[in-house]
PDB file of C-alpha atoms in Angstrom:
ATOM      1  CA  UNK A 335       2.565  -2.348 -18.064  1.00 59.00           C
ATOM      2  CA  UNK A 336      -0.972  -2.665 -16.056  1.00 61.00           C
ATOM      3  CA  UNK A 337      -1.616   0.497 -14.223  1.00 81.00           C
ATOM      4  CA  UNK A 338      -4.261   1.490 -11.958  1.00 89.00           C
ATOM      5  CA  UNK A 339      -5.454   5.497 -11.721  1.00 92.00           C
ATOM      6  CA  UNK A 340      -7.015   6.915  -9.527  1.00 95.00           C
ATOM      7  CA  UNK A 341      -9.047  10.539  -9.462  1.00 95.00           C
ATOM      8  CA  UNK A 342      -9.074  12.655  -7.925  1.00 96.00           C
ATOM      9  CA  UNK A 343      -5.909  13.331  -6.535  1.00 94.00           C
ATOM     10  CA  UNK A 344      -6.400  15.433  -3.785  1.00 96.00           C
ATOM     11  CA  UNK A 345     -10.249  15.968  -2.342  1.00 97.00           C
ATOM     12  CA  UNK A 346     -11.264  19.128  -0.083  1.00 97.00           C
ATOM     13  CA  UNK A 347     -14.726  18.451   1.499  1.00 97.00           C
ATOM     14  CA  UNK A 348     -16.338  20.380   4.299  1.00 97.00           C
ATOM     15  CA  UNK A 349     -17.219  17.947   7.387  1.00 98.00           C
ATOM     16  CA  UNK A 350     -21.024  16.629   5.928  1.00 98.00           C
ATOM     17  CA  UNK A 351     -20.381  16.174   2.583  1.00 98.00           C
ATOM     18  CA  UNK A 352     -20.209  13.389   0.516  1.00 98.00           C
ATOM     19  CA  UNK A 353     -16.484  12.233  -1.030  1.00 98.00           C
ATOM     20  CA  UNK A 354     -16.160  10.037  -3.778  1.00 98.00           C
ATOM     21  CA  UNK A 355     -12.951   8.195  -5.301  1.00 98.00           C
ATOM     22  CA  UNK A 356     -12.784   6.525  -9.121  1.00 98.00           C
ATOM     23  CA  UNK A 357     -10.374   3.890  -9.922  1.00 97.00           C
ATOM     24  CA  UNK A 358      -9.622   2.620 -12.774  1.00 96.00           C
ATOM     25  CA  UNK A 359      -7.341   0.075 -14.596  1.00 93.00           C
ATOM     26  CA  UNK A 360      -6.218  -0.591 -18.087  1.00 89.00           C
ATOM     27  CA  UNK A 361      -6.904  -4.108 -17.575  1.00 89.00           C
ATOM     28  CA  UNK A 362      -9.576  -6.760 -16.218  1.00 92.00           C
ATOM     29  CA  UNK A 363      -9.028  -7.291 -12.647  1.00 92.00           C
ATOM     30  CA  UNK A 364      -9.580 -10.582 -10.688  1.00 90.00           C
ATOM     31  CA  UNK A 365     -10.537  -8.411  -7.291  1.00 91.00           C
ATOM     32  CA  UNK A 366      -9.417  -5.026  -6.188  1.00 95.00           C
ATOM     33  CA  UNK A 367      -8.734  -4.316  -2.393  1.00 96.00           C
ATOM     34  CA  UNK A 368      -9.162  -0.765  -0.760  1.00 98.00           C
ATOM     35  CA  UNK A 369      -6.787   0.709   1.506  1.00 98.00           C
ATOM     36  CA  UNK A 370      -6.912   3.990   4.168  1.00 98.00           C
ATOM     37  CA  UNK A 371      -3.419   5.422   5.297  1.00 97.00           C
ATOM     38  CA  UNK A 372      -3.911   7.943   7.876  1.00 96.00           C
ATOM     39  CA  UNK A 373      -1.141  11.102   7.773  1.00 93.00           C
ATOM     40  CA  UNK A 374       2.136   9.795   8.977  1.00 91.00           C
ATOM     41  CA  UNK A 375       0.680   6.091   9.194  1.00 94.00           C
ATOM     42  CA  UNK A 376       0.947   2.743   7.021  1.00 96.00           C
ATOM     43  CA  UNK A 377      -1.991   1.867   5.071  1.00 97.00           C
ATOM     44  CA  UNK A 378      -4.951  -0.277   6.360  1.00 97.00           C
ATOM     45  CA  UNK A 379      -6.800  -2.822   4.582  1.00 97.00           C
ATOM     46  CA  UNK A 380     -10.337  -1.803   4.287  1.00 98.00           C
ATOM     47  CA  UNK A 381     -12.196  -4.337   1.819  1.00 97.00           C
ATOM     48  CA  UNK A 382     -11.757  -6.565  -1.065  1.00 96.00           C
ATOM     49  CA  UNK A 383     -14.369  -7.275  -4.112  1.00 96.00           C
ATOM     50  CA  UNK A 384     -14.273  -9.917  -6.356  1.00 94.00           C
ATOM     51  CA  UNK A 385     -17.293  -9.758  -8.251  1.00 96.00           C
ATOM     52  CA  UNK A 386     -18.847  -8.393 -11.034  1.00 96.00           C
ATOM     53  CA  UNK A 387     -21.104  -5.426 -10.358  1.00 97.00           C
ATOM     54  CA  UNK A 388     -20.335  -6.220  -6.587  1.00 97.00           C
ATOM     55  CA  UNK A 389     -21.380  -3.131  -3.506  1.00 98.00           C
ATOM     56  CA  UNK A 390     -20.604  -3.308  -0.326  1.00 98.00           C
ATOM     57  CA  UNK A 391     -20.895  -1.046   2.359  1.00 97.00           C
ATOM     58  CA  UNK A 392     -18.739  -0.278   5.829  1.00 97.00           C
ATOM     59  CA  UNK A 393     -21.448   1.965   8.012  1.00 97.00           C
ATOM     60  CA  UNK A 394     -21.167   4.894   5.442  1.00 98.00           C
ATOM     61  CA  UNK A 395     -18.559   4.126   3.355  1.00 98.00           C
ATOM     62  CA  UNK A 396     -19.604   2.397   0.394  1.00 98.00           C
ATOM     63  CA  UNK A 397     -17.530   0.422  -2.358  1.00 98.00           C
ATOM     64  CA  UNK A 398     -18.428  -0.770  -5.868  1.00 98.00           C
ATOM     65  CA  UNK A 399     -16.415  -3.155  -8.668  1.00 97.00           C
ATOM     66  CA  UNK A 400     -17.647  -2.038 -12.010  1.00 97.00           C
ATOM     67  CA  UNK A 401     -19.368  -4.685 -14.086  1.00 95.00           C
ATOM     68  CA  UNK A 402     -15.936  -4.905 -16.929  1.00 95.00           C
ATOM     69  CA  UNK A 403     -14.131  -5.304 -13.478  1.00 95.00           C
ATOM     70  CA  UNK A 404     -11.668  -2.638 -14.808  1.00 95.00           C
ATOM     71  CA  UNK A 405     -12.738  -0.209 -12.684  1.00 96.00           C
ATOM     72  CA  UNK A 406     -13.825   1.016  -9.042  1.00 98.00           C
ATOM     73  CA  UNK A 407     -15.132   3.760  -7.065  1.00 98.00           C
ATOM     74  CA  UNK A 408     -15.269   4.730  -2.831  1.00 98.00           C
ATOM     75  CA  UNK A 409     -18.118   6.700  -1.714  1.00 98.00           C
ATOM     76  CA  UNK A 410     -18.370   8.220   2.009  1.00 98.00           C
ATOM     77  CA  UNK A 411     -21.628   9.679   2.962  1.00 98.00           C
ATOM     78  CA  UNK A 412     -21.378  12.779   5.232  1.00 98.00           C
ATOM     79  CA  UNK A 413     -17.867  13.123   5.804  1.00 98.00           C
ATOM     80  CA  UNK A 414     -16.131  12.958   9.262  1.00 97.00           C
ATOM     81  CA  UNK A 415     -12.587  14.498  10.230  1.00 97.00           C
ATOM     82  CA  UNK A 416     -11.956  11.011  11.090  1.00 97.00           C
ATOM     83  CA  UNK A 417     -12.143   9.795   6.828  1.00 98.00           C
ATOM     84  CA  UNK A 418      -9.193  12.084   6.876  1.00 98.00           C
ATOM     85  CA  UNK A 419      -6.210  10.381   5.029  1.00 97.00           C
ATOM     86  CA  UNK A 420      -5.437   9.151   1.680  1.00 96.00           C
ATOM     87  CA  UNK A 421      -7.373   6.219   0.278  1.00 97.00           C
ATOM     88  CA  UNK A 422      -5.783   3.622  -1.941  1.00 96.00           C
ATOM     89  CA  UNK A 423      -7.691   0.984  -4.655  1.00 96.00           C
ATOM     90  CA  UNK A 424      -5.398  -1.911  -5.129  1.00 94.00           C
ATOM     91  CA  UNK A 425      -6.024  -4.128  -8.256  1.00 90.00           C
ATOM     92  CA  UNK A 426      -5.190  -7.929  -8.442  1.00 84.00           C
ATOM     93  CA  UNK A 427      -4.119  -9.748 -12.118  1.00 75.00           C
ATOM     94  CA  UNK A 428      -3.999 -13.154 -12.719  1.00 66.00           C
ATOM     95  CA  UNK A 429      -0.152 -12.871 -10.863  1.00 64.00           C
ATOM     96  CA  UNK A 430      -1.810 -12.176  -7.617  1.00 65.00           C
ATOM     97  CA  UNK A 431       0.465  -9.466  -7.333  1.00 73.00           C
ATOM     98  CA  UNK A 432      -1.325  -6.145  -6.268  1.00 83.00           C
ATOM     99  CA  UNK A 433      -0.484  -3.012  -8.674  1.00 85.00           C
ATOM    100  CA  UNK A 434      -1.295   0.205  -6.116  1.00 90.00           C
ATOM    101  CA  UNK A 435      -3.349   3.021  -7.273  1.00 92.00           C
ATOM    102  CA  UNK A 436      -2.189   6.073  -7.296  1.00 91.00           C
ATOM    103  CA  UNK A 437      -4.490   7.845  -4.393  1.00 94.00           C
ATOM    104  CA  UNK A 438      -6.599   9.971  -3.422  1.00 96.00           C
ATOM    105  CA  UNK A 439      -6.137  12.167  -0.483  1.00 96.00           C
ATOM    106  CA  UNK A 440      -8.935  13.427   1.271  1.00 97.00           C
ATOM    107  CA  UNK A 441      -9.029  16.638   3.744  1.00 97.00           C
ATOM    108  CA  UNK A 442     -12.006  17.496   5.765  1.00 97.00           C
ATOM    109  CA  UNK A 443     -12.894  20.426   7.152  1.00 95.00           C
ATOM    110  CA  UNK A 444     -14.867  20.587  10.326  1.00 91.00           C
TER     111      UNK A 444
ATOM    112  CA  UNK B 688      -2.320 -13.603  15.805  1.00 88.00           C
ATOM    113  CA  UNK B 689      -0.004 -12.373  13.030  1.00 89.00           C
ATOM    114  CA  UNK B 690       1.808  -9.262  13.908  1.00 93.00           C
ATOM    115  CA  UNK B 691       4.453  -7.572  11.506  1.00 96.00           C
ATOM    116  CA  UNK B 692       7.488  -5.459  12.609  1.00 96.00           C
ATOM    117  CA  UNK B 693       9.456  -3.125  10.970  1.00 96.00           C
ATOM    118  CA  UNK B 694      12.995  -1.224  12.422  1.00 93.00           C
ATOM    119  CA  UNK B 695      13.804   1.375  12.891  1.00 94.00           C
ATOM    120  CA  UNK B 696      10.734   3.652  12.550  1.00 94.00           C
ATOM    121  CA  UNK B 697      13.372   6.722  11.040  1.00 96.00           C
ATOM    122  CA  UNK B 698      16.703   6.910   9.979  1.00 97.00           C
ATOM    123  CA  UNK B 699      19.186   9.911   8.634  1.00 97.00           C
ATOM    124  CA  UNK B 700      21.877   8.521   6.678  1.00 97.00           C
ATOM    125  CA  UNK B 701      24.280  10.400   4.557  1.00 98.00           C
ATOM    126  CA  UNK B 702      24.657  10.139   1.067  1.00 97.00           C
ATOM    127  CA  UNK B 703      26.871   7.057   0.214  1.00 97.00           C
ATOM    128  CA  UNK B 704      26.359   5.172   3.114  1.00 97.00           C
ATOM    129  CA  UNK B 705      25.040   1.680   3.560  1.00 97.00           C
ATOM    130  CA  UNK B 706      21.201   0.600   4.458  1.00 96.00           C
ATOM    131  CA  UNK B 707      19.792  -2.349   6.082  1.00 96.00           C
ATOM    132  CA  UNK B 708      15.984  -2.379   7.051  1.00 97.00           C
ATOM    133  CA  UNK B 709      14.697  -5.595   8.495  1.00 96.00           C
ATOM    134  CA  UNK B 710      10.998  -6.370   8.944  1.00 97.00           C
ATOM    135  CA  UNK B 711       9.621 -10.176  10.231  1.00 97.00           C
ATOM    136  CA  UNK B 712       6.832 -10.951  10.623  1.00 97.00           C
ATOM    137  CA  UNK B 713       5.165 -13.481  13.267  1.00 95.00           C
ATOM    138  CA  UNK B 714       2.249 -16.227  13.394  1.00 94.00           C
ATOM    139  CA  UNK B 715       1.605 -17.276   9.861  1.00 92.00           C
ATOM    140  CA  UNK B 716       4.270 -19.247   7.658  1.00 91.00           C
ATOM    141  CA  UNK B 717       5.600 -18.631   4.267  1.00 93.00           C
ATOM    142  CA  UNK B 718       3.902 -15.513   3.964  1.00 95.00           C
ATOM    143  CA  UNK B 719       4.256 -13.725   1.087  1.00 93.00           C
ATOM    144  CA  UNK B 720       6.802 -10.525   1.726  1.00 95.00           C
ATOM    145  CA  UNK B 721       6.644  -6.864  -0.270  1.00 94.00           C
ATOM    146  CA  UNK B 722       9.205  -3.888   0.532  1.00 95.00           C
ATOM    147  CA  UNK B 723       7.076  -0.794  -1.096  1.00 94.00           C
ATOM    148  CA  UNK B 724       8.283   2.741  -1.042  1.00 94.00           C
ATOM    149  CA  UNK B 725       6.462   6.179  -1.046  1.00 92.00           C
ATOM    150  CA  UNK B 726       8.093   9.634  -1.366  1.00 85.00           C
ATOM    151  CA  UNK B 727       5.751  12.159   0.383  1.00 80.00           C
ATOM    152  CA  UNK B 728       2.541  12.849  -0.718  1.00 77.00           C
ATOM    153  CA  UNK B 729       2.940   9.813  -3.517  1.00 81.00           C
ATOM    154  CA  UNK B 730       1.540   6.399  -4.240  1.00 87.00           C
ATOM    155  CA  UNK B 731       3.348   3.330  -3.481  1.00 92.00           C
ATOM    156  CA  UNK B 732       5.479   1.506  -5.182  1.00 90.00           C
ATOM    157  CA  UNK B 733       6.231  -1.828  -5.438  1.00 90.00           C
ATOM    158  CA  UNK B 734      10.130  -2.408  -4.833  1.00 93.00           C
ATOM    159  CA  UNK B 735      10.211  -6.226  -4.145  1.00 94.00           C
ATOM    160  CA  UNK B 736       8.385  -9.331  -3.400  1.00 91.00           C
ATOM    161  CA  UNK B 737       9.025 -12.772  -2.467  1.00 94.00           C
ATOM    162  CA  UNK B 738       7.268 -15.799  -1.985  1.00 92.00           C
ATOM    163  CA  UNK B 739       9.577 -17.761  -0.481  1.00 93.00           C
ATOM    164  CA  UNK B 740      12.815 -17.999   1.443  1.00 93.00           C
ATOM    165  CA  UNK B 741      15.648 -17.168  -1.286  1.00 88.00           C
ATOM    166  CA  UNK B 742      12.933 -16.380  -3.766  1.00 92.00           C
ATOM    167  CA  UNK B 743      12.864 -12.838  -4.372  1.00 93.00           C
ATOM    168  CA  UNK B 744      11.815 -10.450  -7.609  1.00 90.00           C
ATOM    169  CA  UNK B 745      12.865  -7.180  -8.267  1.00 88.00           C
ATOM    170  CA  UNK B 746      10.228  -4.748  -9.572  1.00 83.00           C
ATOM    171  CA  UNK B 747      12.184  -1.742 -10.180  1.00 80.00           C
ATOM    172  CA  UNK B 748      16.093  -1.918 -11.054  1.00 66.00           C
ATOM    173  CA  UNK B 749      18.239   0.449  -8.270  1.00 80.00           C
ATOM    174  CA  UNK B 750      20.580   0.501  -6.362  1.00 90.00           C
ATOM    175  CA  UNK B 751      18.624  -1.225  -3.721  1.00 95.00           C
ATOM    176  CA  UNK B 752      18.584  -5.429  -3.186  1.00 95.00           C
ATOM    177  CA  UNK B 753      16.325  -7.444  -0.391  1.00 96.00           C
ATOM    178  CA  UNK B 754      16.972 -11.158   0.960  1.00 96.00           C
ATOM    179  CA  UNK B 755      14.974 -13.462   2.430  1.00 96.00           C
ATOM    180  CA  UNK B 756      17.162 -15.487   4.594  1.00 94.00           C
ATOM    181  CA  UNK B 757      14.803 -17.209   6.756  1.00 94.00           C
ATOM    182  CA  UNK B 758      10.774 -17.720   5.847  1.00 95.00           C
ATOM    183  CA  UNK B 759       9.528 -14.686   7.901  1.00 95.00           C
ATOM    184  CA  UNK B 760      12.518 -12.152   7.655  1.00 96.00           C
ATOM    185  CA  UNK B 761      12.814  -9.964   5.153  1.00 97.00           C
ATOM    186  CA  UNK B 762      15.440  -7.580   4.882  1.00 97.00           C
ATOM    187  CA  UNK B 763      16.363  -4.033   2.344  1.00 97.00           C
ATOM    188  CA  UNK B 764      19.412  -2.953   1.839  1.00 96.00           C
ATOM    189  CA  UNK B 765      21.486  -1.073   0.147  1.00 96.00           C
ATOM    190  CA  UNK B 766      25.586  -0.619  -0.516  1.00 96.00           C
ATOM    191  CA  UNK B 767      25.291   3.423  -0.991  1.00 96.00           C
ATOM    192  CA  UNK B 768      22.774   5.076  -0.858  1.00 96.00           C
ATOM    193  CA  UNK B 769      21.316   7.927  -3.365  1.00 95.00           C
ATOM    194  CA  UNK B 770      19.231  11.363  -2.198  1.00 95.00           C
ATOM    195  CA  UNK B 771      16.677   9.431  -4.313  1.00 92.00           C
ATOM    196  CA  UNK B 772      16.415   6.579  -2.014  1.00 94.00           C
ATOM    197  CA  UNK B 773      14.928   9.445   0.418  1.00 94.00           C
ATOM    198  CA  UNK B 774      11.331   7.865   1.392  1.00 95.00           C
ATOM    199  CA  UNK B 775       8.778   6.363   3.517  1.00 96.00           C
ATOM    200  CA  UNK B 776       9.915   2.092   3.198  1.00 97.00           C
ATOM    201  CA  UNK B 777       6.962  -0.325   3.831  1.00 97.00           C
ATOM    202  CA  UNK B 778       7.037  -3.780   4.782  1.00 97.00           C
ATOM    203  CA  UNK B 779       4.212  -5.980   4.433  1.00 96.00           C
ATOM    204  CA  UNK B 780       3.082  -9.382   4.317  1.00 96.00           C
ATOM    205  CA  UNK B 781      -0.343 -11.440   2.389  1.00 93.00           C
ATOM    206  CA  UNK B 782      -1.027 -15.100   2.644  1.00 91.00           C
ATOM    207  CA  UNK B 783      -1.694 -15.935  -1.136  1.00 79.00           C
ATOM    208  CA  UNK B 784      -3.904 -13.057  -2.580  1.00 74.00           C
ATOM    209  CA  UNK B 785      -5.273 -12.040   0.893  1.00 85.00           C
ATOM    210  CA  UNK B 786      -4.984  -8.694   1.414  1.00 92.00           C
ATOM    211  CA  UNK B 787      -1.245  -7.224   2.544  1.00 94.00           C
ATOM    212  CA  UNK B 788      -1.167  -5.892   6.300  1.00 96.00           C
ATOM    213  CA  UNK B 789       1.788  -3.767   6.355  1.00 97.00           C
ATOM    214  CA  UNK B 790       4.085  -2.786   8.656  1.00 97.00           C
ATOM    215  CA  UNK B 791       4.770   0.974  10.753  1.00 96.00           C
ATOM    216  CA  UNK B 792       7.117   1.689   7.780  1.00 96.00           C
ATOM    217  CA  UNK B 793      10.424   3.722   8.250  1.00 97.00           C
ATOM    218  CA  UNK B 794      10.902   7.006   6.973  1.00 96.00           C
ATOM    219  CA  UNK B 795      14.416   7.551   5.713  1.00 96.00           C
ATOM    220  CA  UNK B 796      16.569  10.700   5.337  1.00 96.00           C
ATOM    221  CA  UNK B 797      19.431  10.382   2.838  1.00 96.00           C
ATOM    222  CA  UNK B 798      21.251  13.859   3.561  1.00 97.00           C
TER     223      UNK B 798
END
């Protein structure tokens, strides 16, 4: 069946660094969404792409679809204790159904 | 606006003993509906969805079922519950292929 990966799985970054998170899935996408859950919380929709080759950025997080549209990646610029949580990539098929990645979870460290 | 709620936010239940989690939503009609679960420190996964009142598919067989009886009600249960079924249970709700907005989630204890 169509699954979506994620790495890494768990991320340790000192407050100022830069945090990045690959997903990838064994088949072409038709968008992929990104979600945040915060410890204890429900996850949070943070973006969708659709296109090819498609960035866009949230103040310093920033969010690419590969060009095969198989694949994805998260980058935050100068981490804050607030990026704490674990961040989800959520691909879309042809069923509209969304497969989950499996996560990464992200500690900083002020 | 649409707003999503989901009851209760925990529950202990011992081994055996029947569920029922309910979760409606309000403000949008015949919204697409998706019970997820996540054991700690996992990903989610999808348990059911349904895209219409009646209308529901099973992603995983258990011992768990859901119903739809009315368009934005959507309800979990179960008629005895495992240790497995231990978990973090998340509503949520997409028009189409929108993206889902989910619910507070409950975290259940199956002791």
């Amino acid at each position: 069946g169509q699954q979506v990966m994620q790495i890494p799985q768990y991320q340790h970054v000192q407050e100022g660094e830069d945090f990045t998170t690959y997903c990838n899935s064994s088949t072409t996408l038709s968008n992929i969404q990104w979600y945040k859950q915060r410890p204890g919380g429900h996850p949070v929709f943070l973006i969708q792409l659709v296109k090819s080759g498609e960035v866009k950025k949230q103040k310093r997080l920033t969010f690419q679809f590969g060009e095969a549209k198989k694949n994805s990646s998260l980058h935050i610029t100068a981490t804050q204790t607030t990026d704490v949580g674990t961040y989800f990539c959520a691909g879309v098929k042809d069923t509209d159904k969304l497969i989950f990645g499996t996560g990464t979870r992200l500690q900083v460290f002020p | 606006s649409q707003t999503i709620h989901q009851w209760p936010a925990t529950l202990v239940q011992p081994v055996g003993s029947p569920l029922s989690l309910e979760c409606t939503v309000e403000g949008t009609s015949n919204p697409n509906l998706y019970w997820y679960r996540q054991a700690a420190g996992r990903g989610l996964q999808l348990l059911f969805y349904s895209v219409g009142i009646g209308q529901i598919s099973s992603e995983v067989p258990q011992n768990l079922s859901a119903s739809r009886p009315q368009d934005r009600q959507f309800i979990l249960s179960s008629k005895k519950l495992l240790l497995s079924d231990s978990g973090f249970y998340l509503c949520a709700w997409s028009a189409g292929s929108s993206p889902l907005h989910f619910g507070n989630g409950t975290r259940l204890t199956v002791t």
